[in-house]
Short mmCIF file of C-alpha atoms and ligand atoms in Angstrom, two decimals:
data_model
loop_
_atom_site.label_atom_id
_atom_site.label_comp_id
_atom_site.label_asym_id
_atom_site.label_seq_id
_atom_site.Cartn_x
_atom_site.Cartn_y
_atom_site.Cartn_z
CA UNK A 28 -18.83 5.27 3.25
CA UNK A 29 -19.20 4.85 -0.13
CA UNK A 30 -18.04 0.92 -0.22
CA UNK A 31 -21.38 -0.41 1.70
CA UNK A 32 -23.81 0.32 -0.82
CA UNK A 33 -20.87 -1.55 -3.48
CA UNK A 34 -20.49 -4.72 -0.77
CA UNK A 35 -23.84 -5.34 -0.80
CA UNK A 36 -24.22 -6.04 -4.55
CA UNK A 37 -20.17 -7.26 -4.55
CA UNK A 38 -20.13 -11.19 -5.09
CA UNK A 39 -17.28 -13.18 -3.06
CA UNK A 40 -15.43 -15.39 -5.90
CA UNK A 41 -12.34 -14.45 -4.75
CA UNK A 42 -12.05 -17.55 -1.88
CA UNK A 43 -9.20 -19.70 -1.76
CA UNK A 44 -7.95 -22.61 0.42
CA UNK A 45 -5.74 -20.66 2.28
CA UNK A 46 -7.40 -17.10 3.10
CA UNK A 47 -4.77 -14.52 2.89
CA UNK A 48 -4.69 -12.09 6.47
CA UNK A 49 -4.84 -8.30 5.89
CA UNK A 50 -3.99 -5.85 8.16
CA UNK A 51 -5.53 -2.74 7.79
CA UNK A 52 -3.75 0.61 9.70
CA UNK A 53 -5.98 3.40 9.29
CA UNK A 54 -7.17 5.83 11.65
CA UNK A 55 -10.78 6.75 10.43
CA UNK A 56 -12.76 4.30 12.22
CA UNK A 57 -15.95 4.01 9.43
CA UNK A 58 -12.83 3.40 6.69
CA UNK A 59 -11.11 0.97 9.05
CA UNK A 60 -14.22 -1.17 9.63
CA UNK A 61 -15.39 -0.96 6.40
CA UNK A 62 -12.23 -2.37 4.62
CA UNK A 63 -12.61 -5.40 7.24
CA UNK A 64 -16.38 -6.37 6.31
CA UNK A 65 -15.28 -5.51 2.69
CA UNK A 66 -12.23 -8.34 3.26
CA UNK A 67 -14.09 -10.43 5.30
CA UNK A 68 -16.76 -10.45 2.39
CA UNK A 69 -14.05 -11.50 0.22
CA UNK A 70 -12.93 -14.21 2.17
CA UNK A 71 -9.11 -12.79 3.87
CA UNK A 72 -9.34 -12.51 7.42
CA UNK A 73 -8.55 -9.12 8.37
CA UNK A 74 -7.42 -7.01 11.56
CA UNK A 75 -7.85 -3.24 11.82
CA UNK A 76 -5.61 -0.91 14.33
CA UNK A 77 -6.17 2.63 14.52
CA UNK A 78 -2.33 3.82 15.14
CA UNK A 79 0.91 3.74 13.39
CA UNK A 80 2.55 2.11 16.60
CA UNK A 81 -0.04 -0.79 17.28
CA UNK A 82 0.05 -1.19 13.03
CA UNK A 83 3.75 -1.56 13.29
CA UNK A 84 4.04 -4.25 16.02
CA UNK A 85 1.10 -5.83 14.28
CA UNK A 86 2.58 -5.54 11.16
CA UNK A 87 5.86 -7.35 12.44
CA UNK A 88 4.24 -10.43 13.98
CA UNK A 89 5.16 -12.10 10.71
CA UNK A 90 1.53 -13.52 10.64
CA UNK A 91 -0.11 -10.77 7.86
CA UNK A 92 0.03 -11.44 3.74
CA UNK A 93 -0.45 -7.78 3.24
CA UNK A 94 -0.58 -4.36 4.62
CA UNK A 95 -3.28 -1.52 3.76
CA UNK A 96 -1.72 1.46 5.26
CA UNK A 97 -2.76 4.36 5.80
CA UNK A 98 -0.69 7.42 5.74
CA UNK A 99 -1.55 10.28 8.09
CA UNK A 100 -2.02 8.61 11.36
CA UNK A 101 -1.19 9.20 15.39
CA UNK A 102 1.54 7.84 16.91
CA UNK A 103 3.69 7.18 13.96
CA UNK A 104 2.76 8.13 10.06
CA UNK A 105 2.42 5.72 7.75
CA UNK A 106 5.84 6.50 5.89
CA UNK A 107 7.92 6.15 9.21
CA UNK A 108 5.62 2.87 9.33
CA UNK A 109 6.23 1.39 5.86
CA UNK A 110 9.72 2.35 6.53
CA UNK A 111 10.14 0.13 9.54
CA UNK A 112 8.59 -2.36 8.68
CA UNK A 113 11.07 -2.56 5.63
CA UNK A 114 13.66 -2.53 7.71
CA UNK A 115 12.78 -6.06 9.26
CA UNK A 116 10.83 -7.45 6.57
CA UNK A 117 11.37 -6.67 2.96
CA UNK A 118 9.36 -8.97 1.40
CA UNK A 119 5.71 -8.30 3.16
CA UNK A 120 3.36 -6.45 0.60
CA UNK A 121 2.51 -3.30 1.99
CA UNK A 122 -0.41 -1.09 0.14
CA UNK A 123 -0.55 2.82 0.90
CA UNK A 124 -4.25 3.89 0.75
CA UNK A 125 -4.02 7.40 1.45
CA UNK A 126 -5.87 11.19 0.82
CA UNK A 127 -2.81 12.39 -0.14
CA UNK A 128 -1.86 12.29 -3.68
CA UNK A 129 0.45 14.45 -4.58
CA UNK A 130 3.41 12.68 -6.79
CA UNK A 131 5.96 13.37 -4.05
CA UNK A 132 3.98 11.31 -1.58
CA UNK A 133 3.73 8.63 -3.93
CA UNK A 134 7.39 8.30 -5.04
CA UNK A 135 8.00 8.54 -1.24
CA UNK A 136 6.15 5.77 -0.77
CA UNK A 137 6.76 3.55 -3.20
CA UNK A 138 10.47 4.38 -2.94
CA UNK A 139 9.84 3.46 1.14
CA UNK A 140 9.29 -0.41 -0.23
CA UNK A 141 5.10 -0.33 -0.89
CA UNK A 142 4.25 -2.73 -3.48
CA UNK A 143 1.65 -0.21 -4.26
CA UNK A 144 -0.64 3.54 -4.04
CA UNK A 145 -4.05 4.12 -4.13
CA UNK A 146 -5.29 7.25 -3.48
CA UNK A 147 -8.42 8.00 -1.50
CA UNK A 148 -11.12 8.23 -2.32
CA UNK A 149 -10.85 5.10 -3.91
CA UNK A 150 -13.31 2.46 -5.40
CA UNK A 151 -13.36 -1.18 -4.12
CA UNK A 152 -13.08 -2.80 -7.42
CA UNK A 153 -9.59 -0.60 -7.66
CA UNK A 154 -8.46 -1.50 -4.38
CA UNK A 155 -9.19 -5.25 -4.35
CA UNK A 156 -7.84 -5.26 -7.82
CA UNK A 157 -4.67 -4.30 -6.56
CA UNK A 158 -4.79 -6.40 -3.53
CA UNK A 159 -5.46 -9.58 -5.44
CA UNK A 160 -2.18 -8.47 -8.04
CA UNK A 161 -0.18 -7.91 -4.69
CA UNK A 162 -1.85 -11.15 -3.25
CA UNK A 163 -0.49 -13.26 -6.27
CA UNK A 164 2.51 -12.06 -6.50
CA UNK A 165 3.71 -13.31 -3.08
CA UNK A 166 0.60 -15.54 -2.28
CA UNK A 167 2.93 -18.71 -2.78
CA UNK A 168 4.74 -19.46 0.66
CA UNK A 169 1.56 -18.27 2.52
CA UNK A 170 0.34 -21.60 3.83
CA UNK A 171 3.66 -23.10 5.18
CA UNK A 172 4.41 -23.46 8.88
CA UNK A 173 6.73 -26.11 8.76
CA UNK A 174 10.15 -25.59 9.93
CA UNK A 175 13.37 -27.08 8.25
CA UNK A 176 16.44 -28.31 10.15
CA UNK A 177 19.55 -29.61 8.32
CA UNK A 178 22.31 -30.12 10.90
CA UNK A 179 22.72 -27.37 12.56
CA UNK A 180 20.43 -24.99 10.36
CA UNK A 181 17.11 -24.12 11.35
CA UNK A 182 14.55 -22.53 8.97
CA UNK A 183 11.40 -21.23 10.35
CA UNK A 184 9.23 -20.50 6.61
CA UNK A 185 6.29 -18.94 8.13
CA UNK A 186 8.78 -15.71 9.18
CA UNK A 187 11.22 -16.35 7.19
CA UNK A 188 13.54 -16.48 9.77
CA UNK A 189 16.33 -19.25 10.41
CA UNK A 190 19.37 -19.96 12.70
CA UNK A 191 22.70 -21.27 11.51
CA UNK A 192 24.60 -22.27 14.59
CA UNK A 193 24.13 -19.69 16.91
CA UNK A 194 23.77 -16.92 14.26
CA UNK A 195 20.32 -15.55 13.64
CA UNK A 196 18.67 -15.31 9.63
CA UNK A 197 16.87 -13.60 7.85
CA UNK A 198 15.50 -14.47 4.77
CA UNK A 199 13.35 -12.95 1.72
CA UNK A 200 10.08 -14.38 0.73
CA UNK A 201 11.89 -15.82 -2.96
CA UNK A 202 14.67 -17.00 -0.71
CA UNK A 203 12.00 -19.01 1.56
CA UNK A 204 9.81 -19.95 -1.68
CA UNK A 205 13.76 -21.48 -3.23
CA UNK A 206 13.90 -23.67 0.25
CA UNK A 207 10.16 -24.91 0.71
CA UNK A 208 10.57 -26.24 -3.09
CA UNK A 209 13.50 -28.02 -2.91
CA UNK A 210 12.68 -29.06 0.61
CA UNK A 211 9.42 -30.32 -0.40
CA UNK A 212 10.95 -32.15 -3.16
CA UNK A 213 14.36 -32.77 -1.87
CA UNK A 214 14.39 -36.46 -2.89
CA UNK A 215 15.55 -35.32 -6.34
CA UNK A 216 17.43 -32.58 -7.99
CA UNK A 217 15.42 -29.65 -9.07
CA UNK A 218 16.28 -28.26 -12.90
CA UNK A 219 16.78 -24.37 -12.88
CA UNK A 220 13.90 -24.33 -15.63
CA UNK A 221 11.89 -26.00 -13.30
CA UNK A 222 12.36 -23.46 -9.77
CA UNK A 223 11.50 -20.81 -12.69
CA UNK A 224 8.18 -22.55 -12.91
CA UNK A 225 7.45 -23.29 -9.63
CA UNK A 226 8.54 -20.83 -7.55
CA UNK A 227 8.61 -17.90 -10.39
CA UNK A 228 5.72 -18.71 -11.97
CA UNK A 229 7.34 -18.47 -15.44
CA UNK A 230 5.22 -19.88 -18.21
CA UNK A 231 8.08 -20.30 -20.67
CA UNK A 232 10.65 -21.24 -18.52
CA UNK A 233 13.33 -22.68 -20.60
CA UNK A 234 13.54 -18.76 -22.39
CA UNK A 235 14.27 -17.69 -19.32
CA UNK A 236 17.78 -15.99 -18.01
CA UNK A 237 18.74 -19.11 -15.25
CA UNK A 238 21.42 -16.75 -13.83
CA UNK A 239 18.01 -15.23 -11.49
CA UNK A 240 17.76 -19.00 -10.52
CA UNK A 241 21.95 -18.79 -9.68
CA UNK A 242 21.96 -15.43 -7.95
CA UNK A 243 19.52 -16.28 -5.19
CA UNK A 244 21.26 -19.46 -4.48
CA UNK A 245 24.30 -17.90 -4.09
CA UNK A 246 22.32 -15.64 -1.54
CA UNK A 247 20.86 -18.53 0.06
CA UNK A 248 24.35 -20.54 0.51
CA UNK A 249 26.10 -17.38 2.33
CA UNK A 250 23.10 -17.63 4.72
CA UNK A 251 22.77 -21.73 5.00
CA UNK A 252 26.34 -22.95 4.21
CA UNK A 253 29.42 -22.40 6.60
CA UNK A 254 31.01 -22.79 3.94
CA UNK A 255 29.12 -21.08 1.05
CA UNK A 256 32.30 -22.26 -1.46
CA UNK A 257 31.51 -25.75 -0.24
CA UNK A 258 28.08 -26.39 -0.05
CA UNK A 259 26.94 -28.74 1.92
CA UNK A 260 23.01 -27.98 2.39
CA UNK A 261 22.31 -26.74 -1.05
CA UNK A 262 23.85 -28.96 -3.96
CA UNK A 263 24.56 -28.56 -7.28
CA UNK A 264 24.12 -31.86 -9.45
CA UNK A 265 25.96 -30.91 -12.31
CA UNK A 266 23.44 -31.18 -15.62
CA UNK A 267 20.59 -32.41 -13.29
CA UNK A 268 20.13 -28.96 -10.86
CA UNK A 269 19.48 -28.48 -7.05
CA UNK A 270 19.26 -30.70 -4.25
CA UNK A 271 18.51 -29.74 -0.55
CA UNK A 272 20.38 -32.55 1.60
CA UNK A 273 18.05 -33.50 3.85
CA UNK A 274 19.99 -35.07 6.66
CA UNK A 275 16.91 -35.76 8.99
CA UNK A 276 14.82 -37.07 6.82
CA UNK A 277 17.12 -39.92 5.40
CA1 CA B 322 -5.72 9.01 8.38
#
């Protein structure tokens, strides 16, 4: 494989505090295992499966940052794959490394919900490139295991899943990134310009449109609130901003 000879002269400066977990789906066993030394190297922890059925379960565990996926493979193809896993989780990033190229395949699978392309055969400075890009742009809930109960509202952030009452939830990774903020902070209110910041990564947040900030809590209340016309969980405090109530932690 082309990528040893590169990993041997590669330096790792890519380690964080938190290593982000790749799965890798691929069938050719010499690609497989040499994407796992080559993330390894670079400090993720990685898991390789050699089917589209084992990657999907995997790939549903909720406990992967990112997806290299592979397209022709037995048991499922990658594009059934990337399409399921879509269908339960919309927010994991999901990377198509794949022989073929044509522009069909790739509007297929970018239109299937993969952050991303790259055709084989590839080079590693490419691919781990594109993985750090995909990395940062949903890198920022990674870490967080904690779970979040307000009366009868349970949040799990690691899956992004939650129970209001007896009703199950399901939320997006901004969604979960919105509720770890003001939950880590939810002594105060939070200014719009501020979650723009923070959970957007905005560097000019004040020129920003707030109504992104508005739209996504209106999303989140219809999930959290039984009421979302009365919140109770998620306040607004007019002129100041957002405020999770935090009735366990009073
Ligand atoms: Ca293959």
């Amino acid at each position: 494989m082309v990528f040893y000879g590169f990993l041997m002269n590669e330096k790792s400066n890519e380690k964080s505090q938190h290593p982000a977990r790749v799965l890798i789906i691929e069938d050719e066993i010499a690609i497989g295992e040499g994407l796992v030394d080559l993330c390894e190297f670079k400090g993720f922890i990685a898991d390789h499966v050699q089917d589209g059925v084992s990657g999907l379960e995997k790939a549903l565990t909720g406990t992967f940052d990112l997806v290299i996926l592979d397209l022709m493979l037995p048991g499922l193809d990658g594009f059934t794959v990337c399409n399921r896993i879509r269908e339960k989780d919309r927010e994991l990033p999901i990377i198509i490394l794949s022989a073929k190229t044509s522009e069909h395949d790739i509007i297929e699978g970018l239109s299937l919900g993969a952050d991303d392309y790259i055709s084989k055969p590839f080079s590693v400075e490419t691919l781990f490139a594109r993985i750090q890009a995909v990395l940062r742009r949903s890198q920022k809930s990674l870490d967080v295991s904690d779970v979040l109960v307000i009366g009868s509202l349970r949040v799990t952030f690691r899956d992004f899943s939650g129970k209001r009452g007896s009703e199950d939830l399901q939320f997006t990774r901004k969604e979960i990134e919105i509720l770890e903020y003001l939950w880590k902070f939810h002594d105060r209110a939070i200014p719009r310009h501020e979650l723009l910041h923070e959970v957007w990564g905005y560097e000019n947040a004040e020129s920003v449109d707030t109504r992104t900030v508005d739209i996504h809590i209106t999303k989140l209340r219809k999930k959290i609130e039984d009421d979302p016309a009365r919140p109770r969980i998620l306040l607004t405090l007019r002129g100041e901003g957002y405020q999770l109530r935090s009735l366990n932690h009073d």
